[in-house]
C-alpha cells in the first residue's frame, strides 16, 4: 500500500473493524449484567456522551496540532481502554443470570462504563481528525469518490465483518471481542505511522501558544451558525442520530426476547446495513450526479422510516429477522448517500484552517444528541413496561423514532429541495 490514501483507508478499516465488534459486544455485555433498559442504555450513553462534552475542545486541538498525531494518540488510548475492558470482563466471568432491575455486578458495570467513556472520548478526537485529514491526501475533485471508498471499507469492516465476528467471539468468551479490538487498533496505529506529509491546519504560521483559544472557538462556531445549509444539515443529522440511537437501546432486547435469537442475529441486522452501505459506496457518485444533491438528501430522509417500520411490523423468529434486515439495508444505503453529500459539502465549503473547529461544532449537533436519546429511550421503556407490559415497552423507542422522522420530514423537506442545489 504505497498510496497514502490506501494506507489511511486501511487504518480506518481496522478501527472500524473494532467499532463493529464493539457495537455488538458492548450491547450484549450490558444485557448479561442487567435486563434493566435504563441501565442498558447507560453503556452506549457512556460511549456517546463524550461527543457532547469534548467535540468543541477536540476541534480546537485538531486545528492546533498535526492531525496525524491526533489520530495516533486517539488510537493508542483506545488500545489501552479495550485491553482494560477485556481484562475486567475476563476476571469477572462467569456472570450470574442478570436481574430485571439493577445489577448484581456493580463493580464490573462501573469499570465497563469507565472504559466505554474513554473509548468514546478518543473516538471524538479520532473521527474529527480523520474527516479533516482527507482533503490533504487527495485533490478536491476526488472527494466524493474517496469518501465513497472510505465509507465502503468502513461499512464492510464495521457493520459486516466486525459485527459478524463479534457474534462468533461472544460465543467463545465475552472478554474476547475487547481483546481483538485492542489488537485491531494497534495495527491501525502502525499504518497511520506510515503516512507522510503535512497534516497541519495551516493557520498563517502563528505560534499556537500565542493564539486565543476562545476567539478561535468562537470563530468556528460563528462560521457554522452563519452558513444556513451547514447549520440545517447539522440539525437534521442530529435528529436522525437521536432517533437511531434511541432504537439501538432496545434492539438487542428485541432480538433476545421477541425474536428469541442469539448474538449472531444482532450481527446479521448490523451486517445487512453494511450490505446497503457498501452498495451505496460503489454507486454514490453516479447517483448524486443523476439525481442531484437535493433529491438524494430527500430520498435519504424518506428511507429513515424503513428500519423502525419493519421492526414494528415484525413478529418472531427468522422471518422477522429477514424483514428487519431488509429495512436496515434500505436505511443504510441511503444513509451512506446522505453522508457522501453532506461530508463532501463540508470539506469543500469550510476553509482548511477552520475545518477542525467547524467540523467538531457540526458533529456536536449531529452526534451530541445521541446520549440524550439513549437516556430518554431507557426511561420511556422502563416507564412503559410498568404501565403497558414489557413486550410493548421494547417497541417504544421505535415509535419515538417514527415520530421524529415524520416531524423533521415535514419541517425540512422544502429546505433541502429549495436551497441545497444553490451551492
mmCIF file of C-alpha atoms in Angstrom:
data_model
loop_
_atom_site.group_PDB
_atom_site.id
_atom_site.type_symbol
_atom_site.label_atom_id
_atom_site.label_comp_id
_atom_site.label_asym_id
_atom_site.label_seq_id
_atom_site.Cartn_x
_atom_site.Cartn_y
_atom_site.Cartn_z
ATOM 1 C CA UNK A 1 0.000 0.000 0.000
ATOM 2 C CA UNK A 2 2.189 2.815 -1.278
ATOM 3 C CA UNK A 3 -0.644 5.303 -1.674
ATOM 4 C CA UNK A 4 -1.211 7.472 1.425
ATOM 5 C CA UNK A 5 -4.960 7.295 0.764
ATOM 6 C CA UNK A 6 -4.813 3.490 0.666
ATOM 7 C CA UNK A 7 -2.950 3.380 3.982
ATOM 8 C CA UNK A 8 -5.400 5.802 5.529
ATOM 9 C CA UNK A 9 -8.393 3.788 4.314
ATOM 10 C CA UNK A 10 -6.810 0.561 5.588
ATOM 11 C CA UNK A 11 -6.228 2.117 9.013
ATOM 12 C CA UNK A 12 -9.812 3.344 9.092
ATOM 13 C CA UNK A 13 -10.940 -0.142 8.111
ATOM 14 C CA UNK A 14 -9.116 -1.669 11.076
ATOM 15 C CA UNK A 15 -10.507 0.841 13.552
ATOM 16 C CA UNK A 16 -13.968 0.279 12.127
ATOM 17 C CA UNK A 17 -13.492 -3.464 12.473
ATOM 18 C CA UNK A 18 -13.007 -2.784 16.171
ATOM 19 C CA UNK A 19 -16.001 -0.452 16.249
ATOM 20 C CA UNK A 20 -18.164 -3.108 14.587
ATOM 21 C CA UNK A 21 -17.120 -5.750 17.093
ATOM 22 C CA UNK A 22 -17.773 -3.293 19.901
ATOM 23 C CA UNK A 23 -21.196 -2.337 18.529
ATOM 24 C CA UNK A 24 -22.452 -5.847 19.328
ATOM 25 C CA UNK A 25 -20.129 -6.605 22.241
ATOM 26 C CA UNK A 26 -20.978 -3.544 24.385
ATOM 27 C CA UNK A 27 -24.723 -4.119 23.951
ATOM 28 C CA UNK A 28 -24.562 -7.860 24.572
ATOM 29 C CA UNK A 29 -22.306 -7.418 27.603
ATOM 30 C CA UNK A 30 -24.742 -4.911 29.125
ATOM 31 C CA UNK A 31 -27.610 -7.407 28.840
ATOM 32 C CA UNK A 32 -25.523 -10.036 30.654
ATOM 33 C CA UNK A 33 -25.138 -7.667 33.598
ATOM 34 C CA UNK A 34 -28.745 -6.401 33.748
ATOM 35 C CA UNK A 35 -32.089 -6.550 31.928
ATOM 36 C CA UNK A 36 -32.992 -3.052 33.086
ATOM 37 C CA UNK A 37 -33.476 -0.868 29.940
ATOM 38 C CA UNK A 38 -32.245 2.246 31.731
ATOM 39 C CA UNK A 39 -29.001 0.630 32.903
ATOM 40 C CA UNK A 40 -28.503 -0.982 29.494
ATOM 41 C CA UNK A 41 -28.841 2.492 27.965
ATOM 42 C CA UNK A 42 -26.078 3.827 30.233
ATOM 43 C CA UNK A 43 -23.387 1.808 28.411
ATOM 44 C CA UNK A 44 -23.993 3.404 24.979
ATOM 45 C CA UNK A 45 -24.538 6.729 26.775
ATOM 46 C CA UNK A 46 -21.002 6.390 28.133
ATOM 47 C CA UNK A 47 -19.768 5.835 24.569
ATOM 48 C CA UNK A 48 -21.649 8.791 23.072
ATOM 49 C CA UNK A 49 -21.639 11.369 25.885
ATOM 50 C CA UNK A 50 -18.071 12.486 25.019
ATOM 51 C CA UNK A 51 -19.415 13.769 21.692
ATOM 52 C CA UNK A 52 -21.451 16.319 23.616
ATOM 53 C CA UNK A 53 -18.684 17.181 26.081
ATOM 54 C CA UNK A 54 -15.491 17.011 24.004
ATOM 55 C CA UNK A 55 -16.490 17.828 20.420
ATOM 56 C CA UNK A 56 -15.605 21.528 20.597
ATOM 57 C CA UNK A 57 -12.325 21.072 22.523
ATOM 58 C CA UNK A 58 -11.363 18.291 20.077
ATOM 59 C CA UNK A 59 -11.932 20.605 17.119
ATOM 60 C CA UNK A 60 -9.779 23.251 18.747
ATOM 61 C CA UNK A 61 -6.971 20.741 19.298
ATOM 62 C CA UNK A 62 -7.206 19.461 15.727
ATOM 63 C CA UNK A 63 -6.759 22.978 14.335
ATOM 64 C CA UNK A 64 -3.710 23.486 16.579
ATOM 65 C CA UNK A 65 -1.783 20.256 16.005
ATOM 66 C CA UNK A 66 -0.697 17.786 13.373
ATOM 67 C CA UNK A 67 -3.898 15.838 12.585
ATOM 68 C CA UNK A 68 -1.947 12.627 12.022
ATOM 69 C CA UNK A 69 -0.635 12.839 15.586
ATOM 70 C CA UNK A 70 -4.171 13.366 16.867
ATOM 71 C CA UNK A 71 -5.270 10.136 15.178
ATOM 72 C CA UNK A 72 -2.292 8.248 16.600
ATOM 73 C CA UNK A 73 -2.967 9.487 20.142
ATOM 74 C CA UNK A 74 -6.656 8.586 19.935
ATOM 75 C CA UNK A 75 -5.984 5.062 18.648
ATOM 76 C CA UNK A 76 -3.357 4.404 21.328
ATOM 77 C CA UNK A 77 -5.826 5.454 24.024
ATOM 78 C CA UNK A 78 -8.393 3.038 22.604
ATOM 79 C CA UNK A 79 -5.847 0.196 22.612
ATOM 80 C CA UNK A 80 -5.413 0.701 26.360
ATOM 81 C CA UNK A 81 -9.139 1.072 27.055
ATOM 82 C CA UNK A 82 -10.153 -2.056 25.113
ATOM 83 C CA UNK A 83 -7.392 -4.108 26.717
ATOM 84 C CA UNK A 84 -8.560 -2.938 30.151
ATOM 85 C CA UNK A 85 -12.167 -3.889 29.349
ATOM 86 C CA UNK A 86 -11.060 -7.354 28.197
ATOM 87 C CA UNK A 87 -9.172 -7.930 31.449
ATOM 88 C CA UNK A 88 -12.074 -6.675 33.601
ATOM 89 C CA UNK A 89 -14.616 -8.933 31.878
ATOM 90 C CA UNK A 90 -12.307 -11.964 31.845
ATOM 91 C CA UNK A 91 -11.647 -11.661 35.589
ATOM 92 C CA UNK A 92 -15.378 -11.375 36.380
ATOM 93 C CA UNK A 93 -16.610 -14.344 34.312
ATOM 94 C CA UNK A 94 -18.847 -16.307 34.643
ATOM 95 C CA UNK A 95 -21.778 -13.951 35.298
ATOM 96 C CA UNK A 96 -24.895 -14.899 37.226
ATOM 97 C CA UNK A 97 -28.288 -14.547 35.454
ATOM 98 C CA UNK A 98 -28.978 -10.791 35.152
ATOM 99 C CA UNK A 99 -31.796 -9.196 37.218
ATOM 100 C CA UNK A 100 -34.689 -7.259 35.635
ATOM 101 C CA UNK A 101 -33.824 -4.193 37.740
ATOM 102 C CA UNK A 102 -30.371 -3.083 38.831
ATOM 103 C CA UNK A 103 -27.266 -5.255 38.527
ATOM 104 C CA UNK A 104 -25.554 -7.861 40.696
ATOM 105 C CA UNK A 105 -22.164 -6.784 39.297
ATOM 106 C CA UNK A 106 -21.894 -3.056 40.154
ATOM 107 C CA UNK A 107 -18.071 -3.000 40.147
ATOM 108 C CA UNK A 108 -17.819 -4.665 36.728
ATOM 109 C CA UNK A 109 -20.572 -2.420 35.379
ATOM 110 C CA UNK A 110 -18.719 0.685 36.630
ATOM 111 C CA UNK A 111 -15.395 -0.483 35.140
ATOM 112 C CA UNK A 112 -17.040 -1.178 31.793
ATOM 113 C CA UNK A 113 -18.665 2.273 31.840
ATOM 114 C CA UNK A 114 -15.275 3.912 32.509
ATOM 115 C CA UNK A 115 -13.696 2.019 29.601
ATOM 116 C CA UNK A 116 -16.629 2.987 27.371
ATOM 117 C CA UNK A 117 -16.253 6.683 28.266
ATOM 118 C CA UNK A 118 -12.524 6.506 27.476
ATOM 119 C CA UNK A 119 -13.174 4.829 24.120
ATOM 120 C CA UNK A 120 -15.866 7.414 23.319
ATOM 121 C CA UNK A 121 -13.616 10.366 24.173
ATOM 122 C CA UNK A 122 -10.796 9.011 21.995
ATOM 123 C CA UNK A 123 -13.271 8.382 19.176
ATOM 124 C CA UNK A 124 -14.306 12.051 19.225
ATOM 125 C CA UNK A 125 -10.725 13.122 18.584
ATOM 126 C CA UNK A 126 -10.046 10.367 16.050
ATOM 127 C CA UNK A 127 -13.182 10.800 13.944
ATOM 128 C CA UNK A 128 -12.939 14.580 13.799
ATOM 129 C CA UNK A 129 -9.272 14.403 12.812
ATOM 130 C CA UNK A 130 -9.968 11.727 10.199
ATOM 131 C CA UNK A 131 -12.545 13.872 8.400
ATOM 132 C CA UNK A 132 -10.184 16.842 8.301
ATOM 133 C CA UNK A 133 -7.178 14.873 7.021
ATOM 134 C CA UNK A 134 -8.758 13.580 3.810
ATOM 135 C CA UNK A 135 -8.521 16.877 1.835
ATOM 136 C CA UNK A 136 -4.755 16.828 2.487
ATOM 137 C CA UNK A 137 -4.438 13.407 0.840
ATOM 138 C CA UNK A 138 -6.321 13.962 -2.443
ATOM 139 C CA UNK A 139 -7.398 16.770 -4.807
ATOM 140 C CA UNK A 140 -10.764 18.426 -4.156
ATOM 141 C CA UNK A 141 -12.406 16.964 -7.272
ATOM 142 C CA UNK A 142 -11.843 13.451 -5.918
ATOM 143 C CA UNK A 143 -13.609 13.925 -2.572
ATOM 144 C CA UNK A 144 -16.896 12.173 -3.427
ATOM 145 C CA UNK A 145 -15.102 9.134 -4.850
ATOM 146 C CA UNK A 146 -12.614 8.986 -1.951
ATOM 147 C CA UNK A 147 -15.367 9.387 0.636
ATOM 148 C CA UNK A 148 -17.342 6.647 -1.086
ATOM 149 C CA UNK A 149 -14.355 4.289 -0.979
ATOM 150 C CA UNK A 150 -13.648 5.186 2.626
ATOM 151 C CA UNK A 151 -17.231 4.603 3.762
ATOM 152 C CA UNK A 152 -17.489 1.381 1.778
ATOM 153 C CA UNK A 153 -14.456 -0.024 3.582
ATOM 154 C CA UNK A 154 -15.670 1.328 6.924
ATOM 155 C CA UNK A 155 -19.143 -0.143 6.436
ATOM 156 C CA UNK A 156 -17.769 -3.549 5.408
ATOM 157 C CA UNK A 157 -15.422 -3.727 8.378
ATOM 158 C CA UNK A 158 -17.818 -2.129 10.871
ATOM 159 C CA UNK A 159 -21.273 -3.497 10.121
ATOM 160 C CA UNK A 160 -20.378 -6.630 8.154
ATOM 161 C CA UNK A 161 -17.082 -8.191 9.196
ATOM 162 C CA UNK A 162 -16.959 -6.624 12.664
ATOM 163 C CA UNK A 163 -20.485 -7.446 13.747
ATOM 164 C CA UNK A 164 -20.361 -10.958 12.304
ATOM 165 C CA UNK A 165 -17.036 -11.597 14.034
ATOM 166 C CA UNK A 166 -18.490 -10.224 17.274
ATOM 167 C CA UNK A 167 -21.212 -12.880 17.300
ATOM 168 C CA UNK A 168 -18.586 -15.607 16.956
ATOM 169 C CA UNK A 169 -16.240 -14.097 19.551
ATOM 170 C CA UNK A 170 -19.026 -13.637 22.102
ATOM 171 C CA UNK A 171 -19.896 -17.302 21.676
ATOM 172 C CA UNK A 172 -16.327 -18.161 22.740
ATOM 173 C CA UNK A 173 -15.898 -15.621 25.537
ATOM 174 C CA UNK A 174 -17.378 -12.237 26.418
ATOM 175 C CA UNK A 175 -13.863 -10.912 27.024
ATOM 176 C CA UNK A 176 -12.520 -11.918 23.601
ATOM 177 C CA UNK A 177 -14.186 -9.156 21.479
ATOM 178 C CA UNK A 178 -12.487 -6.455 23.533
ATOM 179 C CA UNK A 179 -9.087 -8.149 23.272
ATOM 180 C CA UNK A 180 -9.448 -8.391 19.470
ATOM 181 C CA UNK A 181 -10.413 -4.700 19.374
ATOM 182 C CA UNK A 182 -7.209 -3.749 21.170
ATOM 183 C CA UNK A 183 -5.197 -5.692 18.567
ATOM 184 C CA UNK A 184 -7.056 -4.076 15.624
ATOM 185 C CA UNK A 185 -6.426 -0.578 16.988
ATOM 186 C CA UNK A 186 -2.732 -1.381 17.469
ATOM 187 C CA UNK A 187 -2.439 -2.449 13.812
ATOM 188 C CA UNK A 188 -4.151 0.789 12.744
ATOM 189 C CA UNK A 189 -1.553 2.770 14.681
ATOM 190 C CA UNK A 190 1.184 1.091 12.628
ATOM 191 C CA UNK A 191 -0.484 2.079 9.336
ATOM 192 C CA UNK A 192 -1.007 5.706 10.371
ATOM 193 C CA UNK A 193 2.665 5.898 11.382
ATOM 194 C CA UNK A 194 3.481 5.196 7.721
ATOM 195 C CA UNK A 195 1.617 8.297 6.484
ATOM 196 C CA UNK A 196 3.887 11.117 5.384
ATOM 197 C CA UNK A 197 3.005 14.704 4.544
ATOM 198 C CA UNK A 198 1.916 17.991 6.048
ATOM 199 C CA UNK A 199 -1.253 17.457 8.053
ATOM 200 C CA UNK A 200 -1.278 20.718 9.970
ATOM 201 C CA UNK A 201 -4.228 23.114 9.775
ATOM 202 C CA UNK A 202 -2.115 25.832 8.084
ATOM 203 C CA UNK A 203 -3.365 28.795 10.117
ATOM 204 C CA UNK A 204 -0.991 31.550 8.989
ATOM 205 C CA UNK A 205 2.074 30.214 10.811
ATOM 206 C CA UNK A 206 1.244 31.964 14.088
ATOM 207 C CA UNK A 207 2.634 30.053 17.134
ATOM 208 C CA UNK A 208 -0.189 28.110 18.799
ATOM 209 C CA UNK A 209 0.737 29.288 22.286
ATOM 210 C CA UNK A 210 0.151 32.922 21.234
ATOM 211 C CA UNK A 211 -3.347 32.328 19.897
ATOM 212 C CA UNK A 212 -6.531 32.993 21.860
ATOM 213 C CA UNK A 213 -8.420 29.710 22.066
ATOM 214 C CA UNK A 214 -11.693 31.454 22.984
ATOM 215 C CA UNK A 215 -11.591 33.575 19.842
ATOM 216 C CA UNK A 216 -10.651 30.547 17.737
ATOM 217 C CA UNK A 217 -13.528 28.508 19.140
ATOM 218 C CA UNK A 218 -15.946 31.390 18.647
ATOM 219 C CA UNK A 219 -14.753 31.756 15.057
ATOM 220 C CA UNK A 220 -15.518 28.114 14.284
ATOM 221 C CA UNK A 221 -18.985 28.215 15.863
ATOM 222 C CA UNK A 222 -19.812 31.516 14.179
ATOM 223 C CA UNK A 223 -18.874 30.111 10.775
ATOM 224 C CA UNK A 224 -21.218 27.148 11.242
ATOM 225 C CA UNK A 225 -24.109 29.253 12.533
ATOM 226 C CA UNK A 226 -23.612 31.738 9.702
ATOM 227 C CA UNK A 227 -23.976 29.073 6.993
ATOM 228 C CA UNK A 228 -27.684 28.116 6.647
ATOM 229 C CA UNK A 229 -27.018 24.916 4.703
ATOM 230 C CA UNK A 230 -24.337 23.659 7.075
ATOM 231 C CA UNK A 231 -26.467 24.577 10.065
ATOM 232 C CA UNK A 232 -29.518 22.823 8.629
ATOM 233 C CA UNK A 233 -27.583 19.667 7.770
ATOM 234 C CA UNK A 234 -26.110 19.563 11.281
ATOM 235 C CA UNK A 235 -29.550 19.783 12.894
ATOM 236 C CA UNK A 236 -31.038 17.211 10.532
ATOM 237 C CA UNK A 237 -28.217 14.753 11.126
ATOM 238 C CA UNK A 238 -28.596 15.320 14.861
ATOM 239 C CA UNK A 239 -32.282 14.366 14.782
ATOM 240 C CA UNK A 240 -31.537 11.317 12.616
ATOM 241 C CA UNK A 241 -28.928 10.164 15.119
ATOM 242 C CA UNK A 242 -31.264 10.937 18.024
ATOM 243 C CA UNK A 243 -33.850 8.546 16.614
ATOM 244 C CA UNK A 244 -31.322 5.898 15.564
ATOM 245 C CA UNK A 245 -29.565 5.740 18.933
ATOM 246 C CA UNK A 246 -32.910 5.576 20.741
ATOM 247 C CA UNK A 247 -33.784 2.462 18.731
ATOM 248 C CA UNK A 248 -30.445 0.815 19.493
ATOM 249 C CA UNK A 249 -31.215 0.817 23.230
ATOM 250 C CA UNK A 250 -33.861 -1.909 22.969
ATOM 251 C CA UNK A 251 -32.895 -3.593 19.672
ATOM 252 C CA UNK A 252 -30.695 -6.115 21.479
ATOM 253 C CA UNK A 253 -33.563 -6.913 23.874
ATOM 254 C CA UNK A 254 -35.986 -7.335 20.958
ATOM 255 C CA UNK A 255 -33.565 -9.808 19.373
ATOM 256 C CA UNK A 256 -33.249 -11.745 22.623
ATOM 257 C CA UNK A 257 -36.819 -11.621 23.933
ATOM 258 C CA UNK A 258 -39.137 -11.248 20.911
ATOM 259 C CA UNK A 259 -37.167 -12.902 18.126
ATOM 260 C CA UNK A 260 -35.747 -15.454 20.608
ATOM 261 C CA UNK A 261 -32.385 -15.415 18.807
ATOM 262 C CA UNK A 262 -28.738 -15.083 19.826
ATOM 263 C CA UNK A 263 -25.865 -12.649 19.166
ATOM 264 C CA UNK A 264 -25.459 -13.782 15.543
ATOM 265 C CA UNK A 265 -28.962 -12.440 14.823
ATOM 266 C CA UNK A 266 -27.953 -8.985 16.070
ATOM 267 C CA UNK A 267 -24.794 -9.301 13.968
ATOM 268 C CA UNK A 268 -26.939 -10.176 10.926
ATOM 269 C CA UNK A 269 -29.011 -6.999 11.337
ATOM 270 C CA UNK A 270 -25.889 -4.865 11.535
ATOM 271 C CA UNK A 271 -24.323 -6.734 8.600
ATOM 272 C CA UNK A 272 -27.376 -6.073 6.432
ATOM 273 C CA UNK A 273 -26.736 -2.378 6.954
ATOM 274 C CA UNK A 274 -23.198 -2.916 5.702
ATOM 275 C CA UNK A 275 -24.530 -4.509 2.523
ATOM 276 C CA UNK A 276 -26.627 -1.408 1.857
ATOM 277 C CA UNK A 277 -23.777 0.900 2.747
ATOM 278 C CA UNK A 278 -21.257 -0.843 0.545
ATOM 279 C CA UNK A 279 -23.671 -0.833 -2.380
ATOM 280 C CA UNK A 280 -24.175 2.907 -1.889
ATOM 281 C CA UNK A 281 -20.440 3.499 -1.710
ATOM 282 C CA UNK A 282 -19.944 1.792 -5.066
ATOM 283 C CA UNK A 283 -22.513 3.921 -6.916
ATOM 284 C CA UNK A 284 -22.677 7.078 -4.811
ATOM 285 C CA UNK A 285 -21.067 9.451 -7.316
ATOM 286 C CA UNK A 286 -23.310 8.219 -10.146
ATOM 287 C CA UNK A 287 -26.484 8.551 -8.082
ATOM 288 C CA UNK A 288 -25.552 12.042 -6.898
ATOM 289 C CA UNK A 289 -24.782 13.079 -10.490
ATOM 290 C CA UNK A 290 -28.011 11.602 -11.830
ATOM 291 C CA UNK A 291 -30.454 12.754 -9.123
ATOM 292 C CA UNK A 292 -28.733 15.844 -7.766
ATOM 293 C CA UNK A 293 -27.766 16.546 -4.171
ATOM 294 C CA UNK A 294 -31.188 17.763 -3.029
ATOM 295 C CA UNK A 295 -33.087 14.735 -4.288
ATOM 296 C CA UNK A 296 -30.522 12.368 -2.793
ATOM 297 C CA UNK A 297 -30.962 14.006 0.604
ATOM 298 C CA UNK A 298 -34.758 13.933 0.310
ATOM 299 C CA UNK A 299 -34.719 10.250 -0.638
ATOM 300 C CA UNK A 300 -32.424 9.534 2.304
ATOM 301 C CA UNK A 301 -34.880 11.305 4.594
ATOM 302 C CA UNK A 302 -37.758 9.092 3.426
ATOM 303 C CA UNK A 303 -35.646 5.933 3.764
ATOM 304 C CA UNK A 304 -35.210 6.501 7.506
ATOM 305 C CA UNK A 305 -38.709 5.101 8.069
ATOM 306 C CA UNK A 306 -37.750 1.661 6.690
ATOM 307 C CA UNK A 307 -35.897 0.343 9.737
ATOM 308 C CA UNK A 308 -38.314 1.246 12.568
ATOM 309 C CA UNK A 309 -41.303 0.312 10.416
ATOM 310 C CA UNK A 310 -40.002 -3.203 9.766
ATOM 311 C CA UNK A 311 -39.235 -3.717 13.456
ATOM 312 C CA UNK A 312 -42.740 -2.622 14.436
ATOM 313 C CA UNK A 313 -44.343 -4.885 11.803
ATOM 314 C CA UNK A 314 -42.201 -7.939 12.544
ATOM 315 C CA UNK A 315 -43.154 -10.902 14.690
ATOM 316 C CA UNK A 316 -40.702 -13.504 15.968
ATOM 317 C CA UNK A 317 -38.185 -15.966 14.579
ATOM 318 C CA UNK A 318 -36.122 -15.915 11.378
ATOM 319 C CA UNK A 319 -38.891 -14.455 9.193
ATOM 320 C CA UNK A 320 -38.944 -11.373 11.411
ATOM 321 C CA UNK A 321 -35.155 -11.206 11.302
ATOM 322 C CA UNK A 322 -35.179 -11.169 7.484
ATOM 323 C CA UNK A 323 -37.743 -8.347 7.423
ATOM 324 C CA UNK A 324 -35.753 -6.253 9.894
ATOM 325 C CA UNK A 325 -32.537 -6.853 7.938
ATOM 326 C CA UNK A 326 -34.234 -5.615 4.759
ATOM 327 C CA UNK A 327 -35.397 -2.434 6.488
ATOM 328 C CA UNK A 328 -31.938 -1.725 7.887
ATOM 329 C CA UNK A 329 -30.336 -2.365 4.480
ATOM 330 C CA UNK A 330 -32.557 0.264 2.817
ATOM 331 C CA UNK A 331 -31.942 2.817 5.567
ATOM 332 C CA UNK A 332 -28.174 2.380 5.476
ATOM 333 C CA UNK A 333 -27.985 2.508 1.666
ATOM 334 C CA UNK A 334 -29.473 5.976 1.624
ATOM 335 C CA UNK A 335 -27.741 6.918 4.870
ATOM 336 C CA UNK A 336 -24.351 6.498 3.195
ATOM 337 C CA UNK A 337 -25.533 8.645 0.289
ATOM 338 C CA UNK A 338 -26.606 11.294 2.815
ATOM 339 C CA UNK A 339 -23.126 11.210 4.368
ATOM 340 C CA UNK A 340 -21.431 11.352 0.968
ATOM 341 C CA UNK A 341 -23.243 14.560 0.066
ATOM 342 C CA UNK A 342 -23.076 16.256 3.472
ATOM 343 C CA UNK A 343 -19.436 15.464 4.299
ATOM 344 C CA UNK A 344 -18.188 16.363 0.809
ATOM 345 C CA UNK A 345 -20.082 19.652 1.096
ATOM 346 C CA UNK A 346 -18.355 20.409 4.410
ATOM 347 C CA UNK A 347 -14.922 19.518 3.074
ATOM 348 C CA UNK A 348 -15.434 21.868 0.103
ATOM 349 C CA UNK A 349 -17.021 24.860 1.835
ATOM 350 C CA UNK A 350 -15.153 25.056 5.147
ATOM 351 C CA UNK A 351 -11.717 26.729 4.953
ATOM 352 C CA UNK A 352 -8.901 24.343 5.833
ATOM 353 C CA UNK A 353 -7.750 26.431 8.793
ATOM 354 C CA UNK A 354 -11.276 26.210 10.276
ATOM 355 C CA UNK A 355 -12.075 22.647 9.292
ATOM 356 C CA UNK A 356 -11.378 21.064 12.678
ATOM 357 C CA UNK A 357 -13.360 23.612 14.687
ATOM 358 C CA UNK A 358 -16.327 23.863 12.324
ATOM 359 C CA UNK A 359 -16.436 20.102 11.831
ATOM 360 C CA UNK A 360 -16.448 19.497 15.580
ATOM 361 C CA UNK A 361 -19.184 22.087 16.115
ATOM 362 C CA UNK A 362 -21.184 20.401 13.341
ATOM 363 C CA UNK A 363 -20.738 16.999 14.957
ATOM 364 C CA UNK A 364 -21.670 18.419 18.351
ATOM 365 C CA UNK A 365 -25.123 18.997 16.865
ATOM 366 C CA UNK A 366 -25.054 15.853 14.754
ATOM 367 C CA UNK A 367 -23.850 13.314 17.325
ATOM 368 C CA UNK A 368 -24.063 15.134 20.657
ATOM 369 C CA UNK A 369 -27.806 14.446 20.871
ATOM 370 C CA UNK A 370 -27.215 10.668 20.987
ATOM 371 C CA UNK A 371 -26.701 10.279 24.768
ATOM 372 C CA UNK A 372 -29.894 12.211 25.464
ATOM 373 C CA UNK A 373 -31.758 9.933 23.048
ATOM 374 C CA UNK A 374 -30.480 6.847 24.847
ATOM 375 C CA UNK A 375 -31.424 8.138 28.284
ATOM 376 C CA UNK A 376 -34.882 9.153 27.079
ATOM 377 C CA UNK A 377 -35.357 5.761 25.415
ATOM 378 C CA UNK A 378 -34.271 3.931 28.561
ATOM 379 C CA UNK A 379 -36.573 5.977 30.791
ATOM 380 C CA UNK A 380 -39.556 5.669 28.413
ATOM 381 C CA UNK A 381 -39.043 1.930 28.036
ATOM 382 C CA UNK A 382 -38.806 1.369 31.787
ATOM 383 C CA UNK A 383 -41.907 3.512 32.416
ATOM 384 C CA UNK A 384 -43.896 1.903 29.617
ATOM 385 C CA UNK A 385 -43.021 -1.524 30.961
ATOM 386 C CA UNK A 386 -44.647 -0.662 34.303
ATOM 387 C CA UNK A 387 -47.780 0.667 32.577
ATOM 388 C CA UNK A 388 -48.271 -1.475 29.453
ATOM 389 C CA UNK A 389 -46.071 -4.529 29.832
ATOM 390 C CA UNK A 390 -42.570 -5.353 28.651
ATOM 391 C CA UNK A 391 -43.459 -6.508 25.108
ATOM 392 C CA UNK A 392 -44.939 -3.141 24.120
ATOM 393 C CA UNK A 393 -42.341 -1.213 26.117
ATOM 394 C CA UNK A 394 -39.494 -2.573 23.998
ATOM 395 C CA UNK A 395 -41.092 -1.002 20.888
ATOM 396 C CA UNK A 396 -41.460 2.481 22.414
ATOM 397 C CA UNK A 397 -38.089 3.789 21.084
ATOM 398 C CA UNK A 398 -39.139 2.730 17.566
ATOM 399 C CA UNK A 399 -42.411 4.679 17.843
ATOM 400 C CA UNK A 400 -40.347 7.628 19.090
ATOM 401 C CA UNK A 401 -38.104 7.293 16.009
ATOM 402 C CA UNK A 402 -41.085 7.207 13.651
ATOM 403 C CA UNK A 403 -42.489 10.383 15.229
ATOM 404 C CA UNK A 404 -39.088 12.101 14.985
ATOM 405 C CA UNK A 405 -38.627 11.184 11.315
ATOM 406 C CA UNK A 406 -42.141 12.352 10.441
ATOM 407 C CA UNK A 407 -41.606 15.707 12.180
ATOM 408 C CA UNK A 408 -38.269 16.547 10.568
ATOM 409 C CA UNK A 409 -39.512 15.443 7.140
ATOM 410 C CA UNK A 410 -42.386 17.908 7.355
ATOM 411 C CA UNK A 411 -40.135 20.718 8.591
ATOM 412 C CA UNK A 412 -37.066 20.261 6.384
ATOM 413 C CA UNK A 413 -38.372 18.812 3.111
ATOM 414 C CA UNK A 414 -38.639 22.169 1.345
ATOM 415 C CA UNK A 415 -35.352 23.349 2.845
ATOM 416 C CA UNK A 416 -33.465 20.506 1.163
ATOM 417 C CA UNK A 417 -35.273 20.872 -2.145
ATOM 418 C CA UNK A 418 -35.073 24.661 -2.308
ATOM 419 C CA UNK A 419 -31.646 25.657 -1.037
ATOM 420 C CA UNK A 420 -29.088 22.913 -1.371
ATOM 421 C CA UNK A 421 -28.616 22.959 -5.125
ATOM 422 C CA UNK A 422 -27.811 26.669 -4.995
ATOM 423 C CA UNK A 423 -24.286 25.831 -3.843
#
